[in-house]
Structure formats: C-alpha cells, structure tokens
Coordinates of C-alpha atoms and ligand atoms in Angstrom, one line a residue:
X42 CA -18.4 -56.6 -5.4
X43 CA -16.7 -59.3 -7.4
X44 CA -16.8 -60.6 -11.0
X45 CA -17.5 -64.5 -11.3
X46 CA -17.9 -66.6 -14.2
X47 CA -21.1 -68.4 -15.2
X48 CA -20.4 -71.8 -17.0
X49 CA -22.7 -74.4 -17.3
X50 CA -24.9 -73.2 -14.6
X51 CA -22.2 -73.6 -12.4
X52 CA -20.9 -70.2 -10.6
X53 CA -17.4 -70.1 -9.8
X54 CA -13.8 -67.8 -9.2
X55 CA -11.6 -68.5 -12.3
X56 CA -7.7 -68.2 -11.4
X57 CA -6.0 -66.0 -14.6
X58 CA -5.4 -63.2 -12.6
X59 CA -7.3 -60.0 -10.4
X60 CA -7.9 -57.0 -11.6
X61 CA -9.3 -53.7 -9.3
X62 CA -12.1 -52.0 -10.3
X63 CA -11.8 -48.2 -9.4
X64 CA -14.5 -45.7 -9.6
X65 CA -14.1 -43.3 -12.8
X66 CA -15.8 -40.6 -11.1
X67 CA -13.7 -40.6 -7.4
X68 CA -10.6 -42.8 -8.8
X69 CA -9.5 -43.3 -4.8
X70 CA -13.0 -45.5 -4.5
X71 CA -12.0 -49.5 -5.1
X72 CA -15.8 -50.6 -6.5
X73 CA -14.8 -54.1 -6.6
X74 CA -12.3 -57.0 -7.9
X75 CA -12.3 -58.6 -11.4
X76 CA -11.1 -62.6 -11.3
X77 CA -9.5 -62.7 -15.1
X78 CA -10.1 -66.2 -16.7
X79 CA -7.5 -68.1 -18.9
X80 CA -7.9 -69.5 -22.3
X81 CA -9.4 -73.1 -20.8
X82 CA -12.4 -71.2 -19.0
X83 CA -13.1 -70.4 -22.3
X84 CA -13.0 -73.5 -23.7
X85 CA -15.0 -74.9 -21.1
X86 CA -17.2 -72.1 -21.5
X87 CA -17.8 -73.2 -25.1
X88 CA -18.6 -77.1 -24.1
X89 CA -21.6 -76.1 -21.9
X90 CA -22.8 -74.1 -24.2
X91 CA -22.5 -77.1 -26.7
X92 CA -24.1 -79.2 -24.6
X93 CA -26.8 -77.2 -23.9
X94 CA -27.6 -76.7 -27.2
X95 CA -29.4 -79.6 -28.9
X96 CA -32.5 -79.1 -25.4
X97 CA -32.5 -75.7 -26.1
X98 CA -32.6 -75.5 -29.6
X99 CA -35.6 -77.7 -29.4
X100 CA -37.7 -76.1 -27.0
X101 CA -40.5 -74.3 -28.3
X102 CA -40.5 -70.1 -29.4
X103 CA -42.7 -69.8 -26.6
X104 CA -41.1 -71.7 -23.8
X105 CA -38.1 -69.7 -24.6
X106 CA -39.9 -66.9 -24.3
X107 CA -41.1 -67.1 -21.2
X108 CA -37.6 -67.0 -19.5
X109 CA -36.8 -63.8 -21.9
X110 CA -40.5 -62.4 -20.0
X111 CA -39.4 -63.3 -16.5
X112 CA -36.0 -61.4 -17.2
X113 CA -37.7 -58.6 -18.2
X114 CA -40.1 -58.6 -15.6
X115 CA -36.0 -58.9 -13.1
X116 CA -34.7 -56.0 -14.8
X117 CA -37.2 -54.1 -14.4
X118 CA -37.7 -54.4 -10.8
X119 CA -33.7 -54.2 -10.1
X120 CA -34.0 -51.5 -12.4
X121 CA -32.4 -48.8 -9.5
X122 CA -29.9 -51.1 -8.5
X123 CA -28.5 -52.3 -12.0
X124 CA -27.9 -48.8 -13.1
X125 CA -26.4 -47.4 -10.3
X126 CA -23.7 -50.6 -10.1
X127 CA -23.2 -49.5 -14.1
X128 CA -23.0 -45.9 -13.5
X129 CA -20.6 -46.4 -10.4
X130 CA -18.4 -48.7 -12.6
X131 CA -18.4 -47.3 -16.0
X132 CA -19.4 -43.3 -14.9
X133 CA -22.5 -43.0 -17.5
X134 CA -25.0 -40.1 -15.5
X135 CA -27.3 -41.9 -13.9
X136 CA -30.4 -40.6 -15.2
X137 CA -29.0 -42.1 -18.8
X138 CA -28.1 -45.3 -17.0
X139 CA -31.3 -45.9 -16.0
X140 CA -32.6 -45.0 -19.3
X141 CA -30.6 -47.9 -20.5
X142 CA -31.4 -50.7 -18.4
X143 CA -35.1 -49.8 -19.2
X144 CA -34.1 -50.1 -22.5
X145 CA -32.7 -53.5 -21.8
X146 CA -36.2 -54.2 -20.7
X147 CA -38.1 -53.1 -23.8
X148 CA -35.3 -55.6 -25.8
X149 CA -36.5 -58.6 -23.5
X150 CA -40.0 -58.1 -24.0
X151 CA -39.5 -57.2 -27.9
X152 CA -37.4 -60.3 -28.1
X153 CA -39.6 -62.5 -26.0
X154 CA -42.7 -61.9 -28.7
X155 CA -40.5 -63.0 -31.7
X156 CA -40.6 -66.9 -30.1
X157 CA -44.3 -66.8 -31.5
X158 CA -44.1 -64.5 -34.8
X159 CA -44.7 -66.0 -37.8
X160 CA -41.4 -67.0 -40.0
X161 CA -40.7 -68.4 -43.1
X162 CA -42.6 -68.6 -46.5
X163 CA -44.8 -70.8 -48.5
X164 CA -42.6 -70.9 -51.9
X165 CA -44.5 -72.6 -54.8
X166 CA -43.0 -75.6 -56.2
X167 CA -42.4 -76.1 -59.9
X168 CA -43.1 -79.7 -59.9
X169 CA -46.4 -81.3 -58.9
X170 CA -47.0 -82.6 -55.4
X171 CA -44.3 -80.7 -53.7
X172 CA -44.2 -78.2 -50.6
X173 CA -41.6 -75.8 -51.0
X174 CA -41.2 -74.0 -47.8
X175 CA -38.4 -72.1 -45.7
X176 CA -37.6 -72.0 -41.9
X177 CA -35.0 -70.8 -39.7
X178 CA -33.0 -72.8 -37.7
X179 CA -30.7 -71.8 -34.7
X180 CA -26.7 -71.0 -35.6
X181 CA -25.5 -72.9 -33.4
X182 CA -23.1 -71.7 -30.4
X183 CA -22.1 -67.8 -30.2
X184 CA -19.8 -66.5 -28.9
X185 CA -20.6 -62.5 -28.0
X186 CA -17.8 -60.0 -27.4
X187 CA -19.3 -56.6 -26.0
X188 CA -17.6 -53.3 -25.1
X189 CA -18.4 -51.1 -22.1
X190 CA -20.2 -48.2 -23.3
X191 CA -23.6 -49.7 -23.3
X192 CA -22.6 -52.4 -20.4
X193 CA -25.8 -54.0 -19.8
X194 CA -28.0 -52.7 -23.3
X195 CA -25.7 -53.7 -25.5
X196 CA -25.2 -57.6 -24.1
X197 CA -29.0 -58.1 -24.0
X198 CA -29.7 -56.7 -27.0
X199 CA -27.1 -59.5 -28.7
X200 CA -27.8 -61.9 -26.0
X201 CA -31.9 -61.7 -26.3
X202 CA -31.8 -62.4 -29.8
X203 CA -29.6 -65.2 -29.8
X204 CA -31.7 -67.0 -27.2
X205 CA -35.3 -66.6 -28.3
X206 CA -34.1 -68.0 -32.0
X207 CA -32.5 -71.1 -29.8
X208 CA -28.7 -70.4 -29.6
X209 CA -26.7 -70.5 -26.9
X210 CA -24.0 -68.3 -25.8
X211 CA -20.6 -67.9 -24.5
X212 CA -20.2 -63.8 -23.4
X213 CA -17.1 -61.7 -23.0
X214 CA -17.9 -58.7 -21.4
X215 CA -15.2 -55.8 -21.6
X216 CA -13.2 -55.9 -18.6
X217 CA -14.5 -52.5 -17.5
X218 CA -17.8 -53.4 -17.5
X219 CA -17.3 -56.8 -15.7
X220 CA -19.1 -56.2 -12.5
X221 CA -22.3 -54.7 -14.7
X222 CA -21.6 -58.5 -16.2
X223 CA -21.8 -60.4 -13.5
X224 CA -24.7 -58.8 -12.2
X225 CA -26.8 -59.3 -15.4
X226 CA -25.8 -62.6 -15.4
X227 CA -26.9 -63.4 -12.2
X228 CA -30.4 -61.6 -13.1
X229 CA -30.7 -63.8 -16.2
X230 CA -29.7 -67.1 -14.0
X231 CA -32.7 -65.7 -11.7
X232 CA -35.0 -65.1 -14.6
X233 CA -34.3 -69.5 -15.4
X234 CA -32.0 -69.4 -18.0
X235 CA -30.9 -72.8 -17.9
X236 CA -27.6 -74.4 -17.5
X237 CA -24.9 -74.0 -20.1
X238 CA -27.4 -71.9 -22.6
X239 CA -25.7 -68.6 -21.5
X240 CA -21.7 -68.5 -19.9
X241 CA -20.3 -65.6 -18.9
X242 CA -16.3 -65.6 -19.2
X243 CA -14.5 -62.6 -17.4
X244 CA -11.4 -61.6 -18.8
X245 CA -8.9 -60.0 -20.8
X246 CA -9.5 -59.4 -24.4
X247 CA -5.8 -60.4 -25.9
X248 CA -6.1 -63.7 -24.2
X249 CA -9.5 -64.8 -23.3
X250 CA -11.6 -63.3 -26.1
X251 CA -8.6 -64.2 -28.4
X252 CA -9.3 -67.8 -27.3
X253 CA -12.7 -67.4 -28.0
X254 CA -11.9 -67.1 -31.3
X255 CA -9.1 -69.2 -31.8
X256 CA -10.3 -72.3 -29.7
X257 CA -14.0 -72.8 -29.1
X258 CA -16.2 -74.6 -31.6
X259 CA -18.6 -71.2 -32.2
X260 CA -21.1 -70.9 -34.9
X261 CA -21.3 -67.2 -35.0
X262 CA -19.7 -64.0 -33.3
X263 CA -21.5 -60.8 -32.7
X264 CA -18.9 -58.5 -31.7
X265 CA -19.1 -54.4 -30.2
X266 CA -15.8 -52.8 -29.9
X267 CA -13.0 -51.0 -31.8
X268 CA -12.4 -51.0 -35.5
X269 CA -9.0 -52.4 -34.7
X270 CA -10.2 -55.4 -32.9
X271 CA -12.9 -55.8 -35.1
X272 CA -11.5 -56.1 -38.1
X273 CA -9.2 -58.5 -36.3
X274 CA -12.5 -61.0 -35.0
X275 CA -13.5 -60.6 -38.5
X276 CA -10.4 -61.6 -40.2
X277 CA -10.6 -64.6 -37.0
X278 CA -13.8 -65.4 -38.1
X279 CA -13.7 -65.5 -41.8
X280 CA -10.9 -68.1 -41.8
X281 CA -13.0 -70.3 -39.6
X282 CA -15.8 -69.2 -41.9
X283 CA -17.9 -68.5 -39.1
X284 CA -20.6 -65.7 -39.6
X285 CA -20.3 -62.8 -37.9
X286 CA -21.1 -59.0 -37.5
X287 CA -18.7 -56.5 -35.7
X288 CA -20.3 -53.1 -34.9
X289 CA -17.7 -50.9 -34.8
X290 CA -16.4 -47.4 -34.7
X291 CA -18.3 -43.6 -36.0
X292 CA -17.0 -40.2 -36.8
X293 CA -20.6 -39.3 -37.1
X294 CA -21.6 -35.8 -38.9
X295 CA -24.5 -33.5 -37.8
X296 CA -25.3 -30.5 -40.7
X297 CA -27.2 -27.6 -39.8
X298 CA -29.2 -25.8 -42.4
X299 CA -29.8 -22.2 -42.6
X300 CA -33.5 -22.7 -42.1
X301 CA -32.9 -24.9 -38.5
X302 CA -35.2 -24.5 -35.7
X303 CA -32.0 -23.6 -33.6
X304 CA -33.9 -24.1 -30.0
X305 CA -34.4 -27.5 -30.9
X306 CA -31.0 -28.2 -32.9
X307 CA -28.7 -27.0 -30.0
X308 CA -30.2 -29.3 -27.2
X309 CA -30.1 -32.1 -29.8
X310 CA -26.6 -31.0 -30.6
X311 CA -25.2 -31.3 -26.6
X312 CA -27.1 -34.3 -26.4
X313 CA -25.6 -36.0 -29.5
X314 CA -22.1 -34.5 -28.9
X315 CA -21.9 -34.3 -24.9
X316 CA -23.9 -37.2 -23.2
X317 CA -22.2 -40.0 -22.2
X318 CA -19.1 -37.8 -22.4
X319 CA -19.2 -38.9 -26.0
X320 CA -18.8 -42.6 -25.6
X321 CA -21.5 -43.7 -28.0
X322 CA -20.1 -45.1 -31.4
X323 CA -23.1 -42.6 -32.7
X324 CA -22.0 -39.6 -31.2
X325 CA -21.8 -36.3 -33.2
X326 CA -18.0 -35.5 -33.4
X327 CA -18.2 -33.4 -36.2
X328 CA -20.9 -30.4 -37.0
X329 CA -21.0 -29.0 -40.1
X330 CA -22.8 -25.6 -40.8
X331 CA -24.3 -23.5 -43.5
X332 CA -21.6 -20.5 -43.1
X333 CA -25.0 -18.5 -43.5
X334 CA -26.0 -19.4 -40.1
X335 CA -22.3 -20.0 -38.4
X336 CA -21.7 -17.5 -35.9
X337 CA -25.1 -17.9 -34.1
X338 CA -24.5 -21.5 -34.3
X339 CA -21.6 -21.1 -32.4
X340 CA -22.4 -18.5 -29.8
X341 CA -25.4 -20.6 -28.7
X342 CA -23.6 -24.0 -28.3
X343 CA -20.4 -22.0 -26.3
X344 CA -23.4 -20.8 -24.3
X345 CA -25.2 -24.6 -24.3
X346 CA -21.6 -25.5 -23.8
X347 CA -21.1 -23.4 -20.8
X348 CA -23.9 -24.4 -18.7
X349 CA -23.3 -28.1 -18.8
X350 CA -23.8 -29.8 -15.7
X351 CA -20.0 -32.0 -15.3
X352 CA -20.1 -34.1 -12.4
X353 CA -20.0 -37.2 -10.8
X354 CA -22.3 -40.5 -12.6
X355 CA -24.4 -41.3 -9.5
X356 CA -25.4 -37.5 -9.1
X357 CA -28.8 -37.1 -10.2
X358 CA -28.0 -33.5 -11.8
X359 CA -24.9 -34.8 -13.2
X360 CA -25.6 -34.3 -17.1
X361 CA -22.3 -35.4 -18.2
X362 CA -19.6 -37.5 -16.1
X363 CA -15.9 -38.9 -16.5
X364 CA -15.3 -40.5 -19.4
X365 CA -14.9 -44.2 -18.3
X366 CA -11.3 -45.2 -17.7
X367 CA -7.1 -43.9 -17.5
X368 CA -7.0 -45.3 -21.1
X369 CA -10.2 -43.2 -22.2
X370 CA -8.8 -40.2 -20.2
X371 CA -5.1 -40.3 -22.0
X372 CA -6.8 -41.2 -25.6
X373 CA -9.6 -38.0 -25.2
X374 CA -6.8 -35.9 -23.5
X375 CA -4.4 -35.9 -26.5
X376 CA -7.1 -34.9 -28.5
X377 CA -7.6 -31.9 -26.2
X378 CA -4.5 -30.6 -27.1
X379 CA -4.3 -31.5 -30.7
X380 CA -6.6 -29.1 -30.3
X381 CA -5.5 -26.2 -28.4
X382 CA -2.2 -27.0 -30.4
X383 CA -3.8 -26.8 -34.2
X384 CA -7.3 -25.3 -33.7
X385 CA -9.1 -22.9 -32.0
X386 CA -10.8 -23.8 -29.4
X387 CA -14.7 -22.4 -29.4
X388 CA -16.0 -23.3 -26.1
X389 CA -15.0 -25.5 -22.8
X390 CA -17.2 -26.4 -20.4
X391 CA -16.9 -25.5 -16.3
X392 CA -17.5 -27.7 -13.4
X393 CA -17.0 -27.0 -9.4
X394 CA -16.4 -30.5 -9.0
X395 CA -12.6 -30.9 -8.0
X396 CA -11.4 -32.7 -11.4
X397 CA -8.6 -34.4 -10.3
X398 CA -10.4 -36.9 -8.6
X399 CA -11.7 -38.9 -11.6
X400 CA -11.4 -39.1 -15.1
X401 CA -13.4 -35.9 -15.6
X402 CA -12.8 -34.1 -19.2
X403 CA -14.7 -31.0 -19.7
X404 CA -16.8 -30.2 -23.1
X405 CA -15.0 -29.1 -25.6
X406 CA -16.0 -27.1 -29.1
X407 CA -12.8 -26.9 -31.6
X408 CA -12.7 -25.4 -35.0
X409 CA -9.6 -24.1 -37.1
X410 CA -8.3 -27.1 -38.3
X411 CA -8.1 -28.7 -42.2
X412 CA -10.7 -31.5 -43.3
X413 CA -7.8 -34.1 -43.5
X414 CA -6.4 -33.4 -39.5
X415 CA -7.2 -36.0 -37.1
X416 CA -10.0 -34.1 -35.3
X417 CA -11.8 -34.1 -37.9
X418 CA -10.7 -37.8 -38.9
X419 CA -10.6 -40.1 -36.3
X420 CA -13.0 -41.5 -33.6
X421 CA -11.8 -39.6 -30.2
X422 CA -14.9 -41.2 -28.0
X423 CA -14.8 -38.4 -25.7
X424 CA -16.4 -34.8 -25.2
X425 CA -15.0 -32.8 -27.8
X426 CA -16.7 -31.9 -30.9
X427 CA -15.3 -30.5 -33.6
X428 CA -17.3 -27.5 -35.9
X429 CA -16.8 -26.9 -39.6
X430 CA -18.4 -24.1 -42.0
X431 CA -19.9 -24.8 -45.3
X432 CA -20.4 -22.6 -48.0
X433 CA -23.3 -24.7 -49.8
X434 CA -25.4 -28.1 -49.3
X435 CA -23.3 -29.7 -51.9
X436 CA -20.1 -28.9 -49.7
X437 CA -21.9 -29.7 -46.5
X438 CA -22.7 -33.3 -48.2
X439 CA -19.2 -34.1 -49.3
X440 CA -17.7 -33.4 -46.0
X441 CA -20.2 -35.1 -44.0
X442 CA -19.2 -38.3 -46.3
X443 CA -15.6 -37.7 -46.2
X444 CA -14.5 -40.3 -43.5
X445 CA -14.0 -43.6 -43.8
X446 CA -17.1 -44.6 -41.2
X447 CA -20.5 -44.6 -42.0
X448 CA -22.5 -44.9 -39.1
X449 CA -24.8 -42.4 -38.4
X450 CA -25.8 -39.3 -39.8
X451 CA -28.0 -36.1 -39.1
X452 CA -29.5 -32.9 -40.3
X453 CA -30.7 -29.9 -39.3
X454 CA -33.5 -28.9 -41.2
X455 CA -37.1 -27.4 -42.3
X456 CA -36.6 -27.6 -45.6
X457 CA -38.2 -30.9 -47.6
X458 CA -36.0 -30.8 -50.5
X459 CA -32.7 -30.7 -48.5
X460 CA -33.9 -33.2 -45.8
X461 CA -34.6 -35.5 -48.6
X462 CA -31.5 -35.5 -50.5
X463 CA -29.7 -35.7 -47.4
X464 CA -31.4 -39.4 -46.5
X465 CA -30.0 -40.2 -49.8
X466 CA -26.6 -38.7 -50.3
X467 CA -25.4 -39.4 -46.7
X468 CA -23.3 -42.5 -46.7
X469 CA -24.4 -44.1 -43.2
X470 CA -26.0 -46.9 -42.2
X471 CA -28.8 -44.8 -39.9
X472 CA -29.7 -41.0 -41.2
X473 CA -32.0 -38.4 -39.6
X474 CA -33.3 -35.3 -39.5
X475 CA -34.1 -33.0 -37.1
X476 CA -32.7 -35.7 -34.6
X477 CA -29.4 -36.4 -32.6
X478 CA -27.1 -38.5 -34.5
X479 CA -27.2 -41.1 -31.3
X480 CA -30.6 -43.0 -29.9
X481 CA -31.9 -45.4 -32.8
X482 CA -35.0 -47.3 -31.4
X483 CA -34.6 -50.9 -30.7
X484 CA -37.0 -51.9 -32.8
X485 CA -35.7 -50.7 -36.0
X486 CA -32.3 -52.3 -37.8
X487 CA -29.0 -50.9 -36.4
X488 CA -25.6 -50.8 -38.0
X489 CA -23.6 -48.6 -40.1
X490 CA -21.5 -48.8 -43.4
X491 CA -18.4 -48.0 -44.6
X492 CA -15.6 -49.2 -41.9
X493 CA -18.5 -49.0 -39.3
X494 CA -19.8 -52.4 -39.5
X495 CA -19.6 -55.6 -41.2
X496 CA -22.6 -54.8 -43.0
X497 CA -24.9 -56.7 -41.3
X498 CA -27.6 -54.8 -38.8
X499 CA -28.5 -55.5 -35.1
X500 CA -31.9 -55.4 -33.4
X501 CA -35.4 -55.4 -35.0
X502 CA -35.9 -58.0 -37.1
X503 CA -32.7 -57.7 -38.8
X504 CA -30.9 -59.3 -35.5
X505 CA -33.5 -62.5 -36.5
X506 CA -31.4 -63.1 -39.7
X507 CA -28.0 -63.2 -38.1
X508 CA -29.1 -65.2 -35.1
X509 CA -30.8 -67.9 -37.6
X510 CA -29.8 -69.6 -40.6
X511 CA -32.6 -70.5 -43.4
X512 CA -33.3 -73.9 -44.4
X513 CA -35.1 -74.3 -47.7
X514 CA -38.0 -77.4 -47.1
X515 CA -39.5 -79.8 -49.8
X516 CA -41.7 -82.3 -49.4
X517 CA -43.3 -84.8 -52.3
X518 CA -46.4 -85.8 -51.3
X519 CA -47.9 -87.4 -54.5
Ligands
LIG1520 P1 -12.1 -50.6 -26.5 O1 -10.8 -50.0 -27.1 O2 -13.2 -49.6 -26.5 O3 -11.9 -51.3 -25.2 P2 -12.0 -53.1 -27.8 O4 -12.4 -53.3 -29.3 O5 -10.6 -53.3 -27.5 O6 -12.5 -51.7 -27.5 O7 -12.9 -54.0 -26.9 C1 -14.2 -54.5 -27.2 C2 -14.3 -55.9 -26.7 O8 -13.4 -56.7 -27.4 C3 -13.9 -56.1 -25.2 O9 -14.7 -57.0 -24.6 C4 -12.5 -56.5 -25.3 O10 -12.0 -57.2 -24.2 C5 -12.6 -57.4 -26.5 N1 -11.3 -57.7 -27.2 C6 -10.2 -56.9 -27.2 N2 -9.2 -57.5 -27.9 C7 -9.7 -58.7 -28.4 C8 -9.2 -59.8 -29.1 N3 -7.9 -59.8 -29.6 N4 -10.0 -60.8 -29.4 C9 -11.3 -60.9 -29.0 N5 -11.8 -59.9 -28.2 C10 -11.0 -58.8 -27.9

C-alpha cells in the first residue's frame, strides 16, 4: 500500500520524500511506502480547507450529520479490513484493534446526533424588550496532529467533533500510522465528506506539522503526542493565540488495597499494564500496594505475568505484540536495563515466537528502586511496570500523586471510605476504582492534569466546547 494526501478533494503523491513502512511484528515484511509532503502541501492543505469553510459552516447540524452516519455505517462494514491494515502497521493485537475501530464507530454515531442536540441558553435580559441568548459557532479551520497509538480512534474522535460543529480540518497523522491514514481517509471521502472540509497531509513532524503551525491560517489545534512536542504546539499556538488542547503524556498509578478482590484486580492489572505493549498514555506504569497484601500481589501478577500470550499483532491469540517501532524498541529497551541494572526484576514474560524478528519486548515487573529513579518517573510507553509497597493509605496517596502527570488514576478496593477519598485526593484528570487505569468511555470528558494536558478535555460534550466558540445574542425588539 501507499500513503497519499487528500487536499481539496483532490487525491494526489506529494514529492518531500519516501519513507518504508516495515512490519513491527516480522521487521523483514515492507507493508507499504509513505510519500512525505513539504511545508507548501501544507499550506495548500490549509487553503482548501479555508475555502471550504464558509458552505460547510453553513450547512445544517443535520446535513452534517448525515455524512458522519454514512461513515459510520463504512467503518463498520470495513471494520475487518481497517484493523488488520492498523495492526499490520502499528502491531496493536488484533482483537484490541478491532475493538478500536468499533470504537471509532460508536464516535461517528455519538458525534453524528450532536448536529441536532439542543445548544445554547435563553439568558434573561436586564433591560426591557431584549432577547439575550447564546450559540456556538464553528472555530474556524483546525489543524489536528495525532500520534500512532490509537491510529484510526484517536483521529475520528478529533476529527468527528470538529466536523459535526462545522469546522474543517487539515490532519497530520504520525508517520507511523500513515497508511491507517490514508485508508480512513479514503473511507471518510467514501462516506461524502466534501471537498477541502477534511485534508490529510502525510509527513514528517519537524517539517510538515511544524509548518502547520508556523504557516497556515488555523483557528484551533487539537494535538496527541509527546509532552515534548506538546508543549512545543502549545508554546506555537499561544503566540498565534490560537486555541488549542494537547493531550499528552501519563505515569499513571494503580493502588491496591488490602481488602481487593485480587481475581478481579490482577486481570485489570495486565490489562492496564500489558495491553498494547503499554502504548496507551493511560497505561498503569506504576502499582502501588498496601505492604499488608504485597507478596501475594506479586506472586499472582509473576504468575499473570508468565502466562501472557506475546506474539505477533495479526495472531488472533496474540494478547500482547511488538511495541510499534526501532525508536519504541531502543526507548522501552533502555528501560529494561535501567532495570535489571538498579532494580530487581519481579517477573518477565516468555514467548516461543522467535523475538528477533520484530520489535518484540517481553512483560516486565521491576521493583527495588527509589521514588525519585526514572522508572518510577518517567513515561517509558512500553511493557514494563514498575511495583512499589506502602505502609498506609496516606503513603499510597502521596506517591500515587508524586509525578509531574496527572492523567489517570486507579484503585483497588472494597472499601467505601478509601474508594472515596481516593476520587478526591488523586491528582488526575480521570480516577477509578475497581477499574484499569486505561479505557475511558467515549462518551464521558477525557483529559488529564498536571503536565498531562492543556487542561481542556476531549470527547463527550466537553469536545463540543473546544470545537465551538460562544457567541452571546441580543436582540431589542420593543
Ligand atoms: P511520539 O514520540 O510518540 O512519536 P510526537 O509527539 O513526536 O510523539 O508525535 C505526535 C505527533 O506530533 C505526530 O504526528 C508527529 O509527527 C507530530 N510532531 C512531531 N514533531 C512536531 C512538531 N515540531 N510540530 C508539529 N507536529 C509535530
């Protein structure tokens, strides 16, 4: 397969450059070839989607809708096909893959029902005759920058928004998702989204997403990625003063009480820590637990640990694949041995599959190391999950909230009291009990604080607010 750019409805092979896409999962296997764009496909990218604007701006909630309806309707019934061009490309298991895209689905048809909901508010009006009211209007042109963890839910559920409030969009997908891209694109094309309201630009972050920022007349930026380029688009965007929200990185905590139904804390545990290979920004890195209930904790995760499934993405048993690229791979590798180096390593998963022939990291449970030590400190994105013991809920508390992120947040618990103070103590932007850190519904507000996010939430109805501005109405009528 090859990448292509979409730009005002037109399809075409931009000239910056090729890039091969190799197989994370059998590294030999060429998937396809990237076509890299250059700053002016950009730019050009960013007049259609002016153009378009003004027509699709003014259509109706409802006519908008129905091309969000018909996408759904696409996505659904390529639903096979989609996931296993993601999988292939990015080495997500399959099963989870397909999970995705159907959640992709769910965001159309959520999104598609907002063209008719009710918005605004009667305000009354201090002086006589008047009728104060507010609406939302479209922002304008956005441009979206998305990673390739999530490659196709994590577009729609920007893109979605940003079309049924009447933007349009210029899209920068991450390179290593590209081909997941294209596809989409082409499935949104299908599904009637007209001419310059969506444009997909393929290309290298540094230069084409840098001109995205530095060069196209944007209204707003929704960006998914690293803290590092985040802060960087937001820094971009504040000096424009253009609005935006970056969702960025997690060093997400899961405690586990004394009093924890353990067969149904370990599963959510691997999940949280292990699926993916780690490559959610929710994913539990660290696990903190009441010293009371340590040992146990530990023997049945080595043992959970143990009997992972590692294989390739496309395998339908595969529980947990290659983590997604040589960059991945060298980052979650150092880690590995910053492990086996300063800690103790508890438990290390096992595979038949020959590892050498993709970017295949095994499980891994560390412990042993000090609160301040980069395990237990930064965001690896990979499979390795590091424990710590706590002598009492206060301690458990402070070192869950002793990192600079504030994502997401869990707990392990049957006990009221606890649960409660631990939706309020935790600094993150979601906190649960009794779930995985990871898998926040579409329908409810997503986002984190701290250095997580830029403080604004995705999906639900919160992704209404960003994709809209408010106009406040008055009319005299006496
Ligand atoms: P990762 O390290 O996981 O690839 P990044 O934050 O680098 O995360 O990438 C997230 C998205 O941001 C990708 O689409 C990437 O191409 C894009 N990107 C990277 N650098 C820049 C930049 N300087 N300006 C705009 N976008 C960028």
């Amino acid at each position: 397969m090859e990448s292509r750019n979409w730009i005002g409805g037109e399809w075409y092979t931009p000239t910056g450059g090729t890039m091969a896409v190799h197989n994370p999962s059998r590294t030999a296997e060429q998937l396809g070839t990237l076509y890299l764009s250059r700053p002016e496909d950009a730019v050009a990218a960013g007049h259609a989607a002016r153009q378009a604007l003004p027509k699709w701006a003014g259509m109706t909630g409802a006519a908008r809708a129905e091309v969000l309806y018909k996408a759904a309707e696409l996505f659904h019934q390529h639903l096979d096909s989609l996931a296993r061009l993601a999988s292939a490309e990015m080495g997500k298991p399959i099963t989870e893959m397909r999970g995705e895209v159907m959640r992709a689905v769910h965001i159309l048809r959520y999104y598609a029902a907002e063209g008719v909901r009710a918005i605004g508010s009667v305000i009354p009006a201090n002086g006589k005759d008047v009728l104060q009211f507010t609406k939302r209007v479209p922002l304008g042109v956005v441009g979206v920058i998305t990673p390739w963890n999530f490659p196709v839910a994590i577009p729609i559920w920007k893109i979605a928004p940003a079309l049924i409030c009447g933007n349009t969009v210029v899209w920068k997908p991450a390179e290593m998702a590209s081909l997941t891209a294209t596809r989409v694109t082409e499935l949104l094309a299908e599904a009637g989204v007209p001419a310059g309201v969506l444009n997909l630009v393929i290309g290298e972050g540094a230069t084409v997403g840098q001109a995205l920022l530095d060069a196209v007349d944007l209204d707003g930026v929704s960006f998914t990625g690293s803290t590092t380029t985040g802060r960087k688009v937001a820094a971009a965007c504040a000096s424009r003063n253009i609005k935006y929200q970056t969702e960025m990185g997690g060093k997400n905590a899961a405690v586990v009480w004394r009093d924890a139904d353990l067969a149904k804390t370990i599963p959510a545990l691997i999940s949280g820590a292990f699926s993916s290979a780690g490559q959610k920004c929710t994913a539990t890195s660290r696990i903190i637990v009441d010293r009371a209930c340590f040992d146990e904790v530990v023997a049945r995760l080595a043992d959970a640990i143990a009997s992972i499934r590692v294989g390739p993405a496309l395998e339908p048993e595969t529980y947990m694949g290659p983590v997604a690229s040589q960059a991945q791979y060298d980052k979650v590798t150092s880690y590995v041995r910053l492990a086996e180096q300063d800690g103790q390593v508890l438990a290390r998963g096992r595979t038949d599959v020959d590892t050498t022939l993709g970017y295949y990291v095994l499980p891994m449970l560390a412990t042993g190391v000090a609160v301040d030590h980069p395990l237990v400190q930064e965001e690896i994105f990979g499979p390795v999950a590091t424990i710590l013991a706590a002598d009492s809920f206060e301690e458990a508390m402070a070192l869950c909230n002793q990192t600079v992120y504030g994502l997401s947040a869990s707990i392990f618990t049957q006990d009221l009291q606890k649960a409660l103070r631990f939706l309020e103590e935790a600094e993150a932007g979601l906190v649960r009990v009794n779930l995985e850190t990871a898998g926040v519904e579409y329908q409810s507000p997503f986002g984190g604080m701290k250095a997580s996010s830029s403080h604004t939430r995705e999906q639900g109805q919160a992704a209404l607010e960003f994709y809209t501005q408010v106009k406040t109405c008055a009319v005299y009528y006496g």
